Short mmCIF file of C-alpha atoms in Angstrom, two decimals:
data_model
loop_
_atom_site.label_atom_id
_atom_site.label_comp_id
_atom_site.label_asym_id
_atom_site.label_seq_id
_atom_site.Cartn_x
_atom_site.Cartn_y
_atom_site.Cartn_z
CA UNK A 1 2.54 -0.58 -7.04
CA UNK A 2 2.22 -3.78 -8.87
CA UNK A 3 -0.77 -3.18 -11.04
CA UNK A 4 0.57 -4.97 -14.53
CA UNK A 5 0.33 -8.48 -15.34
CA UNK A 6 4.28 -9.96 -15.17
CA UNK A 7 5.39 -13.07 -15.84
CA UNK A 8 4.24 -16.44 -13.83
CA UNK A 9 6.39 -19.24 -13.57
CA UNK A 10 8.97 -20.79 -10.59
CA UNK A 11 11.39 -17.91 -9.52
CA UNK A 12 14.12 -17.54 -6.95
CA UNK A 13 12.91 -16.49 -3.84
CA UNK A 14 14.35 -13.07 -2.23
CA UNK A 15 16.22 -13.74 0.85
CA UNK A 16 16.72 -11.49 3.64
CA UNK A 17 19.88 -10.30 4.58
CA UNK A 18 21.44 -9.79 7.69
CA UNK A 19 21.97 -5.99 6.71
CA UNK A 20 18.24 -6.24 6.06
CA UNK A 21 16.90 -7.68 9.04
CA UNK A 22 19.23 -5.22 11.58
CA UNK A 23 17.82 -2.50 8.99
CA UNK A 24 14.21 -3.41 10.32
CA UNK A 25 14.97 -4.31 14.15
CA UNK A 26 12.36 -1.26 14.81
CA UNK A 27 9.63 -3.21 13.23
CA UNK A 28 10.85 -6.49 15.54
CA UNK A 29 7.89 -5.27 18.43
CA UNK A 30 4.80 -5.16 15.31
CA UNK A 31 5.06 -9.05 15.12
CA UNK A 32 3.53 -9.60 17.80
CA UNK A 33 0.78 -6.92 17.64
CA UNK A 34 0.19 -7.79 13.88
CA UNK A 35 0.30 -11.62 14.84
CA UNK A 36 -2.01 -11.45 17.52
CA UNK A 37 -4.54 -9.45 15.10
CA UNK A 38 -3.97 -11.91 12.32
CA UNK A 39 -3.47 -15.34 13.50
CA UNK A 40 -0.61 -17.57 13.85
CA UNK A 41 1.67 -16.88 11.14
CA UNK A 42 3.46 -19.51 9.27
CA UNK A 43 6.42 -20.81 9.05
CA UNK A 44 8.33 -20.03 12.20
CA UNK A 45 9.18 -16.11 12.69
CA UNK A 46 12.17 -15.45 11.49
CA UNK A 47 14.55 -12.16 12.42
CA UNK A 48 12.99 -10.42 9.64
CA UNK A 49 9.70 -8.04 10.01
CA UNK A 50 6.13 -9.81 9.38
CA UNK A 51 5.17 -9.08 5.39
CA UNK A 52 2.34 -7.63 3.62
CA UNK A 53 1.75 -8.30 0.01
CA UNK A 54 0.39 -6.35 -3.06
CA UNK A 55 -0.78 -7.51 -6.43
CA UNK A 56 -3.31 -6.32 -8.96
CA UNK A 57 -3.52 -8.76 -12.06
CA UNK A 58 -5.91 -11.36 -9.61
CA UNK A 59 -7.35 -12.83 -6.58
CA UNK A 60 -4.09 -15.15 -4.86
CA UNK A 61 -6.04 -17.86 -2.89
CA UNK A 62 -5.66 -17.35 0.49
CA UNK A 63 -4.29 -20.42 1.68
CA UNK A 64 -1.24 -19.77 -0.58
CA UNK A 65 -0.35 -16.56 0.91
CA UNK A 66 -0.48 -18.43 4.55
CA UNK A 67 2.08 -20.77 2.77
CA UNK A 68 4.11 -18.22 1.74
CA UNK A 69 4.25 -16.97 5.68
CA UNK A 70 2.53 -13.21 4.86
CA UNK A 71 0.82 -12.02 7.29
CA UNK A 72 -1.64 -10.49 5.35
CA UNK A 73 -2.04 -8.17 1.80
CA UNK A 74 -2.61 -4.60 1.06
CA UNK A 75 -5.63 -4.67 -1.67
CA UNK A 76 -6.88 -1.95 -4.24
CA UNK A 77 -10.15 0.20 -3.48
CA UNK A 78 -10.18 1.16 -7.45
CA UNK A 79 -10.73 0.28 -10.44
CA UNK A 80 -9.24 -1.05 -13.53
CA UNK A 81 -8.26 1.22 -16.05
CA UNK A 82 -9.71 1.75 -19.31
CA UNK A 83 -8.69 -1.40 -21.73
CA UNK A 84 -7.37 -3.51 -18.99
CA UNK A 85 -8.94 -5.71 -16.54
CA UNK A 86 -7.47 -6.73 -13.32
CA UNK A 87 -8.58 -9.12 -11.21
CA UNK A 88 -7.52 -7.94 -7.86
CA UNK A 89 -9.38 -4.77 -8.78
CA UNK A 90 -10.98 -4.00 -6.71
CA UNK A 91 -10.92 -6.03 -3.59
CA UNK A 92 -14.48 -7.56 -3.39
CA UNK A 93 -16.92 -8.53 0.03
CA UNK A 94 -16.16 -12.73 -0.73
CA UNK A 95 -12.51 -12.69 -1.39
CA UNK A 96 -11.94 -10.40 1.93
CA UNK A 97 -13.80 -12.49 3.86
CA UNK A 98 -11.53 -15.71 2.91
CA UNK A 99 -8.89 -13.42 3.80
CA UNK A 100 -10.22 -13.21 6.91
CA UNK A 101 -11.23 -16.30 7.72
CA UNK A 102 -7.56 -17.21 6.92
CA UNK A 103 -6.62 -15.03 9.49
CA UNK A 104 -5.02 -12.59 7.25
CA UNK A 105 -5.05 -8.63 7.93
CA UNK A 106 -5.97 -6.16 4.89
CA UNK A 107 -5.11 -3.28 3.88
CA UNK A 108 -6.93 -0.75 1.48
CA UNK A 109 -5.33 1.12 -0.93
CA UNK A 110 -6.34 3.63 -4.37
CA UNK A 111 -4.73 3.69 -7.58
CA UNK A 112 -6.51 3.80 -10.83
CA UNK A 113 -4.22 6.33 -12.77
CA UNK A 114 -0.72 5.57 -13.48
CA UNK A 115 2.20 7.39 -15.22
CA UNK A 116 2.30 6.20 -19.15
CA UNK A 117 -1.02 4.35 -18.59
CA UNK A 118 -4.78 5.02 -20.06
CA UNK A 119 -5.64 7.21 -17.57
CA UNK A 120 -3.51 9.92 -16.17
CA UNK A 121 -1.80 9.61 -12.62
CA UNK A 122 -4.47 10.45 -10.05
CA UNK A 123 -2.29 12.94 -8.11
CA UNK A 124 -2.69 15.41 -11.04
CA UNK A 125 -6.77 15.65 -10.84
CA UNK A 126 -6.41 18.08 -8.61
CA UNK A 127 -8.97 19.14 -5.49
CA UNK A 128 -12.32 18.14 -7.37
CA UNK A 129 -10.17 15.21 -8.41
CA UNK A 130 -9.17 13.69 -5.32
CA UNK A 131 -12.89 14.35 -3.93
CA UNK A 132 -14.09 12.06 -6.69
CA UNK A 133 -11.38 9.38 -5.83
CA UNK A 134 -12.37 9.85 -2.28
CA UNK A 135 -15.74 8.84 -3.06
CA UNK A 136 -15.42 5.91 -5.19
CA UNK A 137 -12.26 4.38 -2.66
CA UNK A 138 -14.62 4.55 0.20
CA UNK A 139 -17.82 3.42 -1.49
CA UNK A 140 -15.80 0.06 -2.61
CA UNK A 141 -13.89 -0.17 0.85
CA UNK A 142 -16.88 -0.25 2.64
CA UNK A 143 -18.55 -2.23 -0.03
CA UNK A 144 -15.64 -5.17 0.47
CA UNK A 145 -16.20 -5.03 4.68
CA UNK A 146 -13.45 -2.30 4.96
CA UNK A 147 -13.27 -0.65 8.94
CA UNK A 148 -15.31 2.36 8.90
CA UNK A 149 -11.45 4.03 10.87
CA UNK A 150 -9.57 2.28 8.70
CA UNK A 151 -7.28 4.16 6.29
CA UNK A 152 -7.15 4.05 2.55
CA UNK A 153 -3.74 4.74 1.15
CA UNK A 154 -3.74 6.92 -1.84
CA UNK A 155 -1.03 6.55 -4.27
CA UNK A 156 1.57 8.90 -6.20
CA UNK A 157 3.20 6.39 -8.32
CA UNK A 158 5.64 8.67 -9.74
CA UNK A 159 8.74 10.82 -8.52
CA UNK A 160 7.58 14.18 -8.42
CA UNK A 161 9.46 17.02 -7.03
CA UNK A 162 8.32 19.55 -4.01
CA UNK A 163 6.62 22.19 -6.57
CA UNK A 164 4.37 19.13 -8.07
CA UNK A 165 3.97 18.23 -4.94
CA UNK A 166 2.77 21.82 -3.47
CA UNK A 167 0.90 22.85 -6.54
CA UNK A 168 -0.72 19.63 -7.69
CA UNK A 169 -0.48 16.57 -5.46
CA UNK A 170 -1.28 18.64 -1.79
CA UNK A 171 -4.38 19.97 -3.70
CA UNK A 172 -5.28 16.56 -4.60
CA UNK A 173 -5.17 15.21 -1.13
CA UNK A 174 -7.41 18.12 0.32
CA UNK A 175 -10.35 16.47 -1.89
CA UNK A 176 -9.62 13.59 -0.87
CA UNK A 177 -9.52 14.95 3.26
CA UNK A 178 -12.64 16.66 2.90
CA UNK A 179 -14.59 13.63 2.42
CA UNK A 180 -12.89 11.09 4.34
CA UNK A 181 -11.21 12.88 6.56
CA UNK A 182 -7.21 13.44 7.38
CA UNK A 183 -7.58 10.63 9.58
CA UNK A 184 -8.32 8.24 7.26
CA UNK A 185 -6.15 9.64 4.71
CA UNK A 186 -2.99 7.62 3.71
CA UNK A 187 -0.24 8.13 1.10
CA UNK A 188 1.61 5.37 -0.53
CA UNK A 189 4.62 6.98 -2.37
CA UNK A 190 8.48 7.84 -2.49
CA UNK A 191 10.61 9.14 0.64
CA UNK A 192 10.09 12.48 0.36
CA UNK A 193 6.03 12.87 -0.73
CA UNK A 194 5.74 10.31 2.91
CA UNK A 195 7.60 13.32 4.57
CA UNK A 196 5.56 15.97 2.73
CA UNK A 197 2.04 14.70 3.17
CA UNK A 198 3.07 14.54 6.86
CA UNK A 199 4.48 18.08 7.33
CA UNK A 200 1.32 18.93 5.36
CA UNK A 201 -0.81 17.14 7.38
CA UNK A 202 -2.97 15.46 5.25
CA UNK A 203 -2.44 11.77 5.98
CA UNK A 204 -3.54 10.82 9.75
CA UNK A 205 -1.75 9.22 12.72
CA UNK A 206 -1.24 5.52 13.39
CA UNK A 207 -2.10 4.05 16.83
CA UNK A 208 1.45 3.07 17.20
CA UNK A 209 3.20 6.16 18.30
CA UNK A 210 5.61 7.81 16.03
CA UNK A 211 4.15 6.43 13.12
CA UNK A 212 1.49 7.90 10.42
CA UNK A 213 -0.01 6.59 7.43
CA UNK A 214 2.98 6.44 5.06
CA UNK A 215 3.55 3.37 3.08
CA UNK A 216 7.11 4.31 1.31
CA UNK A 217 8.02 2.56 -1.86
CA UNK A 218 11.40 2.01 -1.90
CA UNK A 219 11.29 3.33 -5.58
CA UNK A 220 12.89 7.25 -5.96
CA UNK A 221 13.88 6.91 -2.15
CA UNK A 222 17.39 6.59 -2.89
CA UNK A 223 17.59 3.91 0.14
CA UNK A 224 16.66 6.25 3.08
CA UNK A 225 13.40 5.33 4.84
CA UNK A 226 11.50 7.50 6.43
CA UNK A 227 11.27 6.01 10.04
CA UNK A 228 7.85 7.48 10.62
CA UNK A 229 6.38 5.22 7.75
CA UNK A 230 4.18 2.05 8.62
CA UNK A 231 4.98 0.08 5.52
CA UNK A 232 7.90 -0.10 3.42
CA UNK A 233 7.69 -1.90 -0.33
CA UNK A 234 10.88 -3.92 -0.33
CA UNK A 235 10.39 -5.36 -3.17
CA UNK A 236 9.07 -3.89 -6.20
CA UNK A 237 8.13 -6.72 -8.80
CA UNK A 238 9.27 -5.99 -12.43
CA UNK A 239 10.23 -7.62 -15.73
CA UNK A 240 13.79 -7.03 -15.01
CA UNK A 241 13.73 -7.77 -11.30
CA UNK A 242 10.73 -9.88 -10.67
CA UNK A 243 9.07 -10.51 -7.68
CA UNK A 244 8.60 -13.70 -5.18
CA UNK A 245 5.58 -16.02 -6.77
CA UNK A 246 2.73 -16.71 -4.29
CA UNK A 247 -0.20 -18.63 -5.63
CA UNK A 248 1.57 -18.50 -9.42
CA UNK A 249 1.33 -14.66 -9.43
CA UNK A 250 4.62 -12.17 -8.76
CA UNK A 251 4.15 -10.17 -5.82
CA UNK A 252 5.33 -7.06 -4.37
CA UNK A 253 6.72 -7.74 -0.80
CA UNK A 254 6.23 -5.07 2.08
CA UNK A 255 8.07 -4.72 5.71
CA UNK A 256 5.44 -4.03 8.21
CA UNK A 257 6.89 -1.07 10.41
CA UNK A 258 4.31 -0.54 13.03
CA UNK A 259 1.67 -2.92 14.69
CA UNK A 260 -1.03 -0.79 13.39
CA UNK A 261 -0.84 -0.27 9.78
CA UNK A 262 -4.60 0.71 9.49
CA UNK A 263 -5.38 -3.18 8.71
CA UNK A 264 -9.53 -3.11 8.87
CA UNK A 265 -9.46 -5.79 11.75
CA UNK A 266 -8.64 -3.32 14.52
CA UNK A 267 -10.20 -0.10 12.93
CA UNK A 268 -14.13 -1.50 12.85
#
C-alpha cells in the first residue's frame, strides 16, 4: 500500500509489456463490465486490463485520474496514524461523490497500522482487534456513501509466514467477520495470505465466478498470481522505484482481474 508521502515531480511513465498484457488476457472480459459500471474510459482501451489506483498522502482531483485513463481508485476506510496526516485518509462523502460524478468506481480498503510505523501492523491485534477495525472501516465506509454489500479490503502489509498467519492474522480476520460479515470481508496482501484467507474462508466471493475478494500485492509474491484474486498491485510506488504521477502525486497502479471487484456502484 502506498500510504507515505514520495516524491512529486514529472516521471517516466510505466509501459506495459507485451509479456504483461498476454499475462492479464483473463482480465480482457472485466473491461467491459467495469466500463459499463464506470463510464467511458479514456484514452482508447488498449490490450492491457482497465486500472485502479491507490494513494494515501491526498485527494487526486478527479478529472486527472480520467486523464490518466483509470478507471477508478481503491480508497482507505482508516485513519492516519499517530504523527502523520494523510490526506486521502480516509476517503470522505464530497470527494467520493466527485468520483462518482466522474464516472469513476471505488473501492474501500483498511490500513492504519503498518510494519516500522507508529502504530503496529493491524494483523497482529488479534480477534478483539480486528472487531475494533471492523467497526471503525465500516462506520467511515458508510459515512463516505460506501455500498452497504460492498467489501472492505483489510490489509497485511507485511510477509508473514503460515504460523503468523494461523496464530495471529486468521484470528484477526474472525473480528473483523463477526461484525461485517465473511461476505464483506476482503484481504489485500501477498500470494500466499490471498490463498490462505480463502482456504480459511474468511474473505467472501465475488460476483464474477472464480474470483473472491483478494487484492494481491505483487510484493513477497515472488511473481506468481493467484488467479482467483480480483486485483493485482502492479506497481508498487517507492523511493527507489517510483510510481506513475497522476494529479502531481505517485500512485500505485492495480490490474483489475474480475468485473466485480466489490466497487460500491454495483453493491448498493
Amino acid at each position: 500500500m502506498l500510504d507515505s508521502p514520495g516524491p512529486t515531480g514529472p516521471r517516466r511513465p510505466h509501459g506495459v509489456s507485451r509479456r504483461d498484457a498476454l499475462r492479464y488476457a483473463t482480465a480482457a472480459s472485466a473491461l467491459a463490465g467495469l466500463g459499463a459500471a464506470a463510464g467511458a474510459l479514456s484514452p482508447a482501451a488498449s490490450a492491457a486490463a482497465p486500472t485502479l489506483i491507490d494513494y494515501a498522502m491526498r485527494q487526486i482531483p478527479a478529472q486527472d485520474i480520467r486523464a490518466a485513463g483509470h478507471a477508478g481508485v481503491i480508497n482507505y476506510v482508516s485513519t492516519s496514524r499517530p504523527g502523520s496526516s494523510f490526506g486521502a485518509k480516509p476517503i470522505t462523502l464530497p470527494y467520493a461523490k466527485s468520483l462518482n460524478a466522474a464516472g469513476l468506481v471505488i473501492v474501500s480498503n483498511y490500513q492504519y497500522g503498518k510494519p516500522g510505523g507508529t502504530a503496529p501492523s493491524d494483523f497482529t491485534r488479534g480477534y478483539a482487534g480486528g472487531v475494533q477495525d471492523a467497526r471503525v472501516a465500516w462506520q467511515l465506509h458508510t459515512a463516505a456513501g460506501g455500498g452497504q454489500s460492498a467489501p472492505i479490503f483489510f490489509s497485511v502489509d507485511d510477509d508473514i509466514d503460515r504460523e503468523t498467519w494461523n496464530t495471529v492474522a486468521l484470528q484477526w480476520f474472525r473480528g473483523i467477520n463477526s461484525v461485517i460479515g465473511v461476505q464483506r470481508t476482503g484481504i489485500y496482501g501477498g500470494v500466499n495470505p490471498c490463498q490462505w484467507a480463502a482456504a480459511d474462508r474468511v474473505i467472501g466471493n465475488s460476483s464474477s465466478p472464480g474470483h473472491v475478494w483478494a487484492w494481491q500485492t505483487r510484493s513477497w509474491s515472488r511473481g506468481q498470481i493467484y488467479p482467483a484474486a480480483v486485483l493485482y498491485q502492479r506497481i508498487v510506488s517507492t523511493a527507489s522505484n517510483p510510481g506513475p504521477v497522476v494529479g502531481g502525486l505517485e500512485v500505485d497502479v492495480n490490474d483489475v482481474m474480475a468485473s466485480d471487484v466489490g466497487q460500491w456502484n454495483i453493491h448498493p
